[in-house]
mmCIF file of C-alpha atoms in Angstrom:
data_model
loop_
_atom_site.group_PDB
_atom_site.id
_atom_site.type_symbol
_atom_site.label_atom_id
_atom_site.label_comp_id
_atom_site.label_asym_id
_atom_site.label_seq_id
_atom_site.Cartn_x
_atom_site.Cartn_y
_atom_site.Cartn_z
ATOM 1 C CA UNK A 1 0.000 0.000 0.000
ATOM 2 C CA UNK A 2 2.052 2.925 -1.245
ATOM 3 C CA UNK A 3 -0.322 5.535 0.191
ATOM 4 C CA UNK A 4 -0.705 3.804 3.560
ATOM 5 C CA UNK A 5 -1.297 6.159 6.468
ATOM 6 C CA UNK A 6 -0.635 4.750 9.975
ATOM 7 C CA UNK A 7 -3.611 6.693 11.286
ATOM 8 C CA UNK A 8 -5.894 4.607 9.121
ATOM 9 C CA UNK A 9 -4.898 1.467 10.962
ATOM 10 C CA UNK A 10 -5.751 3.113 14.259
ATOM 11 C CA UNK A 11 -9.177 4.044 12.935
ATOM 12 C CA UNK A 12 -9.805 0.385 12.190
ATOM 13 C CA UNK A 13 -9.094 -0.725 15.716
ATOM 14 C CA UNK A 14 -12.559 0.117 16.881
ATOM 15 C CA UNK A 15 -15.527 2.422 16.552
ATOM 16 C CA UNK A 16 -16.241 2.862 20.226
ATOM 17 C CA UNK A 17 -17.751 6.342 20.472
ATOM 18 C CA UNK A 18 -21.419 6.590 21.313
ATOM 19 C CA UNK A 19 -23.732 8.623 19.104
ATOM 20 C CA UNK A 20 -25.536 9.745 22.223
ATOM 21 C CA UNK A 21 -22.452 11.642 23.396
ATOM 22 C CA UNK A 22 -22.148 13.335 20.045
ATOM 23 C CA UNK A 23 -25.765 14.339 20.407
ATOM 24 C CA UNK A 24 -25.072 16.059 23.708
ATOM 25 C CA UNK A 25 -22.045 17.898 22.353
ATOM 26 C CA UNK A 26 -24.161 19.183 19.509
ATOM 27 C CA UNK A 27 -26.850 20.193 21.939
ATOM 28 C CA UNK A 28 -24.364 22.167 24.030
ATOM 29 C CA UNK A 29 -23.149 23.888 20.877
ATOM 30 C CA UNK A 30 -26.700 24.858 19.917
ATOM 31 C CA UNK A 31 -27.418 26.172 23.418
ATOM 32 C CA UNK A 32 -24.247 28.282 23.362
ATOM 33 C CA UNK A 33 -24.992 29.548 19.876
ATOM 34 C CA UNK A 34 -28.386 30.777 21.063
ATOM 35 C CA UNK A 35 -26.737 32.878 23.759
ATOM 36 C CA UNK A 36 -28.054 30.769 26.635
ATOM 37 C CA UNK A 37 -25.606 30.210 29.494
ATOM 38 C CA UNK A 38 -26.151 26.761 31.039
ATOM 39 C CA UNK A 39 -26.366 26.563 34.810
ATOM 40 C CA UNK A 40 -23.120 24.821 35.855
ATOM 41 C CA UNK A 41 -24.867 23.209 38.841
ATOM 42 C CA UNK A 42 -27.635 21.712 36.710
ATOM 43 C CA UNK A 43 -27.493 18.611 34.576
ATOM 44 C CA UNK A 44 -28.045 18.961 30.877
ATOM 45 C CA UNK A 45 -31.586 17.863 30.077
ATOM 46 C CA UNK A 46 -33.246 17.445 26.713
ATOM 47 C CA UNK A 47 -36.683 16.122 25.847
ATOM 48 C CA UNK A 48 -38.039 14.441 22.758
ATOM 49 C CA UNK A 49 -40.999 12.369 21.724
ATOM 50 C CA UNK A 50 -39.082 9.283 22.845
ATOM 51 C CA UNK A 51 -38.341 10.611 26.339
ATOM 52 C CA UNK A 52 -35.891 12.634 28.417
ATOM 53 C CA UNK A 53 -32.103 12.514 28.170
ATOM 54 C CA UNK A 54 -29.989 13.662 31.119
ATOM 55 C CA UNK A 55 -26.236 14.193 31.284
ATOM 56 C CA UNK A 56 -24.547 15.107 34.570
ATOM 57 C CA UNK A 57 -20.913 16.053 35.079
ATOM 58 C CA UNK A 58 -19.245 18.115 37.802
ATOM 59 C CA UNK A 59 -19.879 20.716 39.038
ATOM 60 C CA UNK A 60 -23.524 19.799 38.416
ATOM 61 C CA UNK A 61 -25.485 18.316 41.285
ATOM 62 C CA UNK A 62 -26.811 14.800 40.764
ATOM 63 C CA UNK A 63 -30.608 15.080 40.953
ATOM 64 C CA UNK A 64 -32.386 13.134 43.677
ATOM 65 C CA UNK A 65 -35.248 12.300 41.319
ATOM 66 C CA UNK A 66 -35.399 11.906 37.565
ATOM 67 C CA UNK A 67 -38.196 12.372 35.022
ATOM 68 C CA UNK A 68 -40.223 9.195 34.734
ATOM 69 C CA UNK A 69 -39.730 9.170 30.958
ATOM 70 C CA UNK A 70 -35.908 9.197 31.155
ATOM 71 C CA UNK A 71 -34.397 7.036 28.406
ATOM 72 C CA UNK A 72 -30.767 8.239 28.581
ATOM 73 C CA UNK A 73 -28.757 8.938 31.729
ATOM 74 C CA UNK A 74 -25.088 9.851 32.056
ATOM 75 C CA UNK A 75 -23.524 10.438 35.478
ATOM 76 C CA UNK A 76 -19.801 10.726 34.809
ATOM 77 C CA UNK A 77 -16.585 12.139 36.321
ATOM 78 C CA UNK A 78 -17.987 12.353 39.869
ATOM 79 C CA UNK A 79 -15.547 9.939 41.569
ATOM 80 C CA UNK A 80 -18.468 8.094 43.126
ATOM 81 C CA UNK A 81 -17.408 4.977 45.026
ATOM 82 C CA UNK A 82 -20.918 3.545 45.253
ATOM 83 C CA UNK A 83 -24.499 4.155 44.235
ATOM 84 C CA UNK A 84 -27.622 3.349 46.223
ATOM 85 C CA UNK A 85 -29.456 0.188 45.205
ATOM 86 C CA UNK A 86 -32.559 2.237 44.314
ATOM 87 C CA UNK A 87 -30.659 4.843 42.264
ATOM 88 C CA UNK A 88 -32.587 3.903 39.106
ATOM 89 C CA UNK A 89 -35.984 3.576 40.742
ATOM 90 C CA UNK A 90 -38.793 5.361 38.915
ATOM 91 C CA UNK A 91 -37.271 5.399 35.400
ATOM 92 C CA UNK A 92 -38.423 2.042 33.966
ATOM 93 C CA UNK A 93 -37.932 3.135 30.341
ATOM 94 C CA UNK A 94 -34.204 3.808 30.655
ATOM 95 C CA UNK A 95 -32.292 2.502 27.626
ATOM 96 C CA UNK A 96 -28.778 3.922 28.077
ATOM 97 C CA UNK A 97 -26.806 4.301 31.301
ATOM 98 C CA UNK A 98 -23.301 5.826 31.325
ATOM 99 C CA UNK A 99 -21.406 5.767 34.617
ATOM 100 C CA UNK A 100 -17.878 6.144 33.314
ATOM 101 C CA UNK A 101 -14.952 7.770 35.109
ATOM 102 C CA UNK A 102 -16.137 7.354 38.645
ATOM 103 C CA UNK A 103 -14.562 5.163 41.313
ATOM 104 C CA UNK A 104 -17.326 2.612 41.700
ATOM 105 C CA UNK A 105 -16.063 -0.324 43.724
ATOM 106 C CA UNK A 106 -19.197 -2.458 43.690
ATOM 107 C CA UNK A 107 -22.810 -2.577 42.565
ATOM 108 C CA UNK A 108 -25.855 -3.935 44.328
ATOM 109 C CA UNK A 109 -27.346 -7.144 42.848
ATOM 110 C CA UNK A 110 -30.608 -5.184 42.686
ATOM 111 C CA UNK A 111 -29.117 -2.167 40.917
ATOM 112 C CA UNK A 112 -30.591 -2.908 37.448
ATOM 113 C CA UNK A 113 -33.923 -4.378 38.551
ATOM 114 C CA UNK A 114 -35.870 -1.113 37.927
ATOM 115 C CA UNK A 115 -34.624 -0.802 34.298
ATOM 116 C CA UNK A 116 -35.505 -3.975 32.341
ATOM 117 C CA UNK A 117 -35.398 -2.110 28.997
ATOM 118 C CA UNK A 118 -31.758 -1.073 29.383
ATOM 119 C CA UNK A 119 -29.783 -1.567 26.157
ATOM 120 C CA UNK A 120 -26.434 0.115 26.919
ATOM 121 C CA UNK A 121 -24.459 0.004 30.173
ATOM 122 C CA UNK A 122 -21.133 1.841 30.226
ATOM 123 C CA UNK A 123 -18.991 1.389 33.340
ATOM 124 C CA UNK A 124 -15.696 2.511 31.823
ATOM 125 C CA UNK A 125 -12.897 3.634 34.146
ATOM 126 C CA UNK A 126 -14.168 2.593 37.542
ATOM 127 C CA UNK A 127 -12.720 0.437 40.327
ATOM 128 C CA UNK A 128 -14.827 -2.694 40.014
ATOM 129 C CA UNK A 129 -13.091 -5.911 41.070
ATOM 130 C CA UNK A 130 -16.140 -8.125 40.595
ATOM 131 C CA UNK A 131 -19.811 -8.091 39.600
ATOM 132 C CA UNK A 132 -22.557 -9.380 41.857
ATOM 133 C CA UNK A 133 -24.290 -12.561 40.626
ATOM 134 C CA UNK A 134 -27.827 -11.687 39.601
ATOM 135 C CA UNK A 135 -26.968 -8.161 38.463
ATOM 136 C CA UNK A 136 -28.359 -8.887 34.974
ATOM 137 C CA UNK A 137 -31.308 -11.067 35.957
ATOM 138 C CA UNK A 138 -33.796 -8.724 34.195
ATOM 139 C CA UNK A 139 -31.355 -7.395 31.577
ATOM 140 C CA UNK A 140 -32.443 -9.543 28.649
ATOM 141 C CA UNK A 141 -32.557 -6.435 26.417
ATOM 142 C CA UNK A 142 -28.963 -5.315 27.109
ATOM 143 C CA UNK A 143 -26.987 -5.091 23.847
ATOM 144 C CA UNK A 144 -23.821 -3.269 24.935
ATOM 145 C CA UNK A 145 -21.807 -3.843 28.110
ATOM 146 C CA UNK A 146 -18.625 -1.823 28.629
ATOM 147 C CA UNK A 147 -16.399 -2.744 31.585
ATOM 148 C CA UNK A 148 -13.248 -1.192 30.187
ATOM 149 C CA UNK A 149 -10.579 0.148 32.572
ATOM 150 C CA UNK A 150 -11.695 -1.452 35.787
ATOM 151 C CA UNK A 151 -9.779 -3.721 38.168
ATOM 152 C CA UNK A 152 -11.147 -7.109 37.198
ATOM 153 C CA UNK A 153 -8.555 -9.832 37.786
ATOM 154 C CA UNK A 154 -10.905 -12.721 37.049
ATOM 155 C CA UNK A 155 -14.412 -13.399 35.789
ATOM 156 C CA UNK A 156 -17.102 -15.880 36.684
ATOM 157 C CA UNK A 157 -19.614 -16.988 34.057
ATOM 158 C CA UNK A 158 -22.415 -16.568 36.601
ATOM 159 C CA UNK A 159 -21.807 -12.816 36.712
ATOM 160 C CA UNK A 160 -23.169 -12.494 33.170
ATOM 161 C CA UNK A 161 -26.200 -14.738 33.548
ATOM 162 C CA UNK A 162 -29.372 -13.096 32.270
ATOM 163 C CA UNK A 163 -27.773 -11.443 29.252
ATOM 164 C CA UNK A 164 -29.527 -12.808 26.175
ATOM 165 C CA UNK A 165 -29.174 -10.105 23.515
ATOM 166 C CA UNK A 166 -25.586 -8.962 24.075
ATOM 167 C CA UNK A 167 -23.893 -7.751 20.878
ATOM 168 C CA UNK A 168 -20.923 -5.757 22.197
ATOM 169 C CA UNK A 169 -18.792 -6.754 25.189
ATOM 170 C CA UNK A 170 -15.773 -4.674 26.209
ATOM 171 C CA UNK A 171 -13.526 -6.075 28.952
ATOM 172 C CA UNK A 172 -10.385 -4.290 27.829
ATOM 173 C CA UNK A 173 -7.756 -2.705 30.069
ATOM 174 C CA UNK A 174 -8.448 -4.761 33.155
ATOM 175 C CA UNK A 175 -6.097 -7.198 34.898
ATOM 176 C CA UNK A 176 -7.598 -10.450 33.630
ATOM 177 C CA UNK A 177 -5.160 -13.342 33.778
ATOM 178 C CA UNK A 178 -7.529 -16.113 32.688
ATOM 179 C CA UNK A 179 -11.104 -16.697 31.551
ATOM 180 C CA UNK A 180 -13.483 -19.403 32.742
ATOM 181 C CA UNK A 181 -14.770 -22.055 30.317
ATOM 182 C CA UNK A 182 -18.262 -21.432 28.995
ATOM 183 C CA UNK A 183 -18.059 -17.688 29.626
ATOM 184 C CA UNK A 184 -19.717 -16.760 26.307
ATOM 185 C CA UNK A 185 -21.617 -19.934 25.475
ATOM 186 C CA UNK A 186 -25.040 -18.230 25.524
ATOM 187 C CA UNK A 187 -24.003 -15.067 23.665
ATOM 188 C CA UNK A 188 -25.114 -16.135 20.213
ATOM 189 C CA UNK A 189 -25.707 -12.537 19.059
ATOM 190 C CA UNK A 190 -22.284 -11.196 20.055
ATOM 191 C CA UNK A 191 -20.681 -9.111 17.286
ATOM 192 C CA UNK A 192 -17.697 -7.494 19.009
ATOM 193 C CA UNK A 193 -15.524 -8.831 21.809
ATOM 194 C CA UNK A 194 -12.734 -6.720 23.277
ATOM 195 C CA UNK A 195 -10.290 -8.428 25.644
ATOM 196 C CA UNK A 196 -7.349 -6.217 24.770
ATOM 197 C CA UNK A 197 -4.729 -4.971 27.207
ATOM 198 C CA UNK A 198 -5.196 -7.538 29.922
ATOM 199 C CA UNK A 199 -2.744 -10.152 31.211
ATOM 200 C CA UNK A 200 -4.136 -13.212 29.443
ATOM 201 C CA UNK A 201 -1.588 -15.941 28.788
ATOM 202 C CA UNK A 202 -4.023 -18.541 27.440
ATOM 203 C CA UNK A 203 -7.639 -18.656 26.314
ATOM 204 C CA UNK A 204 -10.169 -21.458 26.811
ATOM 205 C CA UNK A 205 -10.424 -23.439 23.529
ATOM 206 C CA UNK A 206 -14.225 -23.188 23.734
ATOM 207 C CA UNK A 207 -14.239 -19.404 24.290
ATOM 208 C CA UNK A 208 -15.852 -18.645 20.918
ATOM 209 C CA UNK A 209 -18.113 -21.695 20.559
ATOM 210 C CA UNK A 210 -21.181 -19.662 21.524
ATOM 211 C CA UNK A 211 -20.824 -16.364 19.615
ATOM 212 C CA UNK A 212 -20.829 -17.677 16.048
ATOM 213 C CA UNK A 213 -21.615 -14.273 14.483
ATOM 214 C CA UNK A 214 -18.572 -12.454 15.807
ATOM 215 C CA UNK A 215 -17.270 -9.718 13.495
ATOM 216 C CA UNK A 216 -14.547 -8.044 15.559
ATOM 217 C CA UNK A 217 -12.161 -9.703 18.013
ATOM 218 C CA UNK A 218 -9.569 -7.698 19.917
ATOM 219 C CA UNK A 219 -6.931 -9.690 21.791
ATOM 220 C CA UNK A 220 -4.000 -7.305 21.476
ATOM 221 C CA UNK A 221 -1.865 -6.268 24.406
ATOM 222 C CA UNK A 222 -1.981 -9.555 26.306
ATOM 223 C CA UNK A 223 0.601 -12.267 27.000
ATOM 224 C CA UNK A 224 -0.615 -14.934 24.592
ATOM 225 C CA UNK A 225 2.160 -17.269 23.476
ATOM 226 C CA UNK A 226 0.336 -19.789 21.284
ATOM 227 C CA UNK A 227 -2.572 -19.570 18.839
ATOM 228 C CA UNK A 228 -4.053 -23.023 18.398
ATOM 229 C CA UNK A 229 -6.315 -24.473 15.732
ATOM 230 C CA UNK A 230 -9.544 -24.593 17.716
ATOM 231 C CA UNK A 231 -9.990 -21.043 19.003
ATOM 232 C CA UNK A 232 -11.040 -19.341 15.754
ATOM 233 C CA UNK A 233 -12.438 -22.391 13.956
ATOM 234 C CA UNK A 234 -16.133 -21.448 14.177
ATOM 235 C CA UNK A 235 -15.712 -17.778 13.200
ATOM 236 C CA UNK A 236 -16.766 -17.708 9.550
ATOM 237 C CA UNK A 237 -18.059 -14.113 9.865
ATOM 238 C CA UNK A 238 -15.047 -12.592 11.623
ATOM 239 C CA UNK A 239 -13.819 -9.444 9.846
ATOM 240 C CA UNK A 240 -11.294 -7.830 12.192
ATOM 241 C CA UNK A 241 -8.740 -9.794 14.219
ATOM 242 C CA UNK A 242 -6.183 -8.045 16.419
ATOM 243 C CA UNK A 243 -3.453 -10.228 17.949
ATOM 244 C CA UNK A 244 -0.692 -7.632 18.029
ATOM 245 C CA UNK A 245 1.479 -6.855 21.051
ATOM 246 C CA UNK A 246 1.366 -10.326 22.535
ATOM 247 C CA UNK A 247 4.121 -12.908 22.958
ATOM 248 C CA UNK A 248 3.031 -15.205 20.160
ATOM 249 C CA UNK A 249 5.821 -17.529 19.122
ATOM 250 C CA UNK A 250 3.661 -20.267 17.625
ATOM 251 C CA UNK A 251 0.608 -20.231 15.365
ATOM 252 C CA UNK A 252 -1.025 -23.514 14.330
ATOM 253 C CA UNK A 253 -1.257 -24.249 10.605
ATOM 254 C CA UNK A 254 -5.048 -24.337 10.731
ATOM 255 C CA UNK A 255 -5.541 -21.350 13.032
ATOM 256 C CA UNK A 256 -7.116 -19.177 10.299
ATOM 257 C CA UNK A 257 -8.807 -21.944 8.317
ATOM 258 C CA UNK A 258 -12.389 -20.924 9.035
ATOM 259 C CA UNK A 259 -11.920 -17.173 8.531
ATOM 260 C CA UNK A 260 -13.745 -16.720 5.250
ATOM 261 C CA UNK A 261 -14.477 -12.985 5.503
ATOM 262 C CA UNK A 262 -11.465 -11.536 7.279
ATOM 263 C CA UNK A 263 -10.813 -7.882 6.331
ATOM 264 C CA UNK A 264 -8.035 -7.052 8.768
ATOM 265 C CA UNK A 265 -5.347 -9.131 10.515
ATOM 266 C CA UNK A 266 -2.778 -7.700 12.922
ATOM 267 C CA UNK A 267 0.028 -9.974 14.141
ATOM 268 C CA UNK A 268 2.578 -7.218 14.685
ATOM 269 C CA UNK A 269 4.935 -6.939 17.639
ATOM 270 C CA UNK A 270 5.005 -10.591 18.620
ATOM 271 C CA UNK A 271 7.792 -13.186 18.806
ATOM 272 C CA UNK A 272 7.149 -14.955 15.523
ATOM 273 C CA UNK A 273 10.260 -16.321 13.824
ATOM 274 C CA UNK A 274 8.469 -18.650 11.433
ATOM 275 C CA UNK A 275 4.970 -19.884 10.557
ATOM 276 C CA UNK A 276 3.802 -23.304 9.361
ATOM 277 C CA UNK A 277 3.055 -24.140 5.756
ATOM 278 C CA UNK A 278 -0.647 -23.727 5.008
ATOM 279 C CA UNK A 279 -1.317 -20.996 7.556
ATOM 280 C CA UNK A 280 -2.185 -18.441 4.879
ATOM 281 C CA UNK A 281 -4.132 -20.778 2.571
ATOM 282 C CA UNK A 282 -7.566 -19.361 3.370
ATOM 283 C CA UNK A 283 -6.510 -15.700 3.601
ATOM 284 C CA UNK A 284 -6.353 -13.151 0.808
ATOM 285 C CA UNK A 285 -7.982 -15.339 -1.809
ATOM 286 C CA UNK A 286 -11.374 -13.776 -2.429
ATOM 287 C CA UNK A 287 -11.504 -10.201 -3.700
ATOM 288 C CA UNK A 288 -12.636 -8.790 -0.358
ATOM 289 C CA UNK A 289 -10.386 -10.883 1.897
ATOM 290 C CA UNK A 290 -8.031 -8.680 3.902
ATOM 291 C CA UNK A 291 -9.298 -5.647 2.021
ATOM 292 C CA UNK A 292 -8.300 -3.475 4.982
ATOM 293 C CA UNK A 293 -4.846 -5.018 5.146
ATOM 294 C CA UNK A 294 -2.568 -7.070 7.367
ATOM 295 C CA UNK A 295 0.393 -6.325 9.616
ATOM 296 C CA UNK A 296 3.159 -8.799 10.509
ATOM 297 C CA UNK A 297 5.782 -6.173 11.359
ATOM 298 C CA UNK A 298 8.056 -6.097 14.412
ATOM 299 C CA UNK A 299 8.507 -9.861 14.626
ATOM 300 C CA UNK A 300 11.957 -11.529 14.671
ATOM 301 C CA UNK A 301 11.499 -13.372 11.363
ATOM 302 C CA UNK A 302 14.117 -15.973 10.447
ATOM 303 C CA UNK A 303 14.180 -15.671 6.668
ATOM 304 C CA UNK A 304 15.079 -19.185 5.578
ATOM 305 C CA UNK A 305 13.424 -21.897 3.498
ATOM 306 C CA UNK A 306 10.841 -22.484 6.225
ATOM 307 C CA UNK A 307 9.166 -19.223 5.207
ATOM 308 C CA UNK A 308 8.712 -20.283 1.569
ATOM 309 C CA UNK A 309 4.927 -20.463 1.985
ATOM 310 C CA UNK A 310 4.846 -16.996 3.550
ATOM 311 C CA UNK A 311 7.074 -15.588 0.781
ATOM 312 C CA UNK A 312 4.665 -16.797 -1.895
ATOM 313 C CA UNK A 313 1.686 -15.384 -0.017
ATOM 314 C CA UNK A 314 3.342 -12.013 0.596
ATOM 315 C CA UNK A 315 4.133 -11.496 -3.074
ATOM 316 C CA UNK A 316 0.507 -12.254 -3.972
ATOM 317 C CA UNK A 317 -0.858 -9.883 -1.321
ATOM 318 C CA UNK A 318 1.805 -7.173 -1.020
ATOM 319 C CA UNK A 319 -0.688 -4.411 -1.839
ATOM 320 C CA UNK A 320 -2.447 -5.147 1.460
ATOM 321 C CA UNK A 321 0.662 -5.136 3.620
ATOM 322 C CA UNK A 322 1.187 -2.531 6.372
ATOM 323 C CA UNK A 323 4.550 -1.208 7.552
ATOM 324 C CA UNK A 324 6.740 -3.047 5.063
ATOM 325 C CA UNK A 325 9.768 -1.109 6.265
ATOM 326 C CA UNK A 326 9.271 -2.475 9.778
ATOM 327 C CA UNK A 327 8.832 -6.058 8.596
ATOM 328 C CA UNK A 328 12.411 -7.276 8.475
ATOM 329 C CA UNK A 329 14.526 -10.368 8.905
ATOM 330 C CA UNK A 330 16.197 -11.008 12.243
ATOM 331 C CA UNK A 331 18.229 -13.868 10.763
ATOM 332 C CA UNK A 332 20.082 -15.638 9.367
ATOM 333 C CA UNK A 333 23.067 -13.299 9.653
ATOM 334 C CA UNK A 334 23.393 -12.792 5.884
ATOM 335 C CA UNK A 335 19.821 -11.461 5.654
ATOM 336 C CA UNK A 336 19.584 -9.696 8.988
ATOM 337 C CA UNK A 337 17.903 -6.309 8.640
ATOM 338 C CA UNK A 338 16.594 -6.882 5.128
ATOM 339 C CA UNK A 339 12.936 -6.237 4.351
ATOM 340 C CA UNK A 340 10.925 -9.442 4.423
ATOM 341 C CA UNK A 341 9.021 -8.465 1.284
ATOM 342 C CA UNK A 342 12.257 -7.937 -0.653
ATOM 343 C CA UNK A 343 13.528 -11.363 0.406
ATOM 344 C CA UNK A 344 10.177 -12.875 -0.564
ATOM 345 C CA UNK A 345 10.387 -11.263 -3.989
ATOM 346 C CA UNK A 346 13.783 -12.809 -4.650
ATOM 347 C CA UNK A 347 12.587 -16.355 -4.038
#
């Protein structure tokens, strides 16, 4: 890709912003443009046919009661360590709840009981170490759960019981060292799974047996050493796969065999010296495969005859390759420092 821009790769990593937040920024702009000075101690409130939307940030005071038709609620940046169990009482139509950038340490098992229509729960950047079993017992409508940047060191499958419509699960930037078997077995509608920037060394082989419609999988920034054949086998709809910044030294020959629609693959910054023959067989064939590119840079490649299969594949797909200048041979001595693509082209 001669016109490749590194920023484009970053834009592919995820589309995590919420339209609701954009809405509030636009609303603030409109209010300012009309010459109205918002009361700094009042939450921003807007009403529509659908219901009321409320956004509270310091120095605003958190209201003790909310409009009964509230459908959107954001209480962020308050450094709250806990919320009362009945905090959501009286707003049964709530669909989005944003509690990011507080210091919540725990939640009551009854916390979500008053809001059975909730679709989005954002708990980014809090201090949660666990979730109470039963928290989601009436949360069958929840589609998006964001637990990014908390202090979770482990998970129990029972914590997520009750979630039946989950499409987006973000567990990134915690301290997870392992995952329990069967964690996602009932999440058949899951589209995006983000486990990036944890401390995972291995993954249960059955991790992805439940979510068969997964489109985006983020595993970067962990401590994974091996990618086996079974993990990705059922993911025929997967489009974006991020495995960069791990410690991968071994990838099974059939690891990517079932990935029929992959648009983006990132294996950069691992410990790969070689890959088995047949690994790339299913990738880059169809016109749309890897249309957004692949990255195998910053690995200590040993450029010998064992990479013959990779050489052939690289030449056929060089237009989709990111960071060619950073994809170089670490050995043997005669080829050390040479660009992998150049070596591939000479074979």
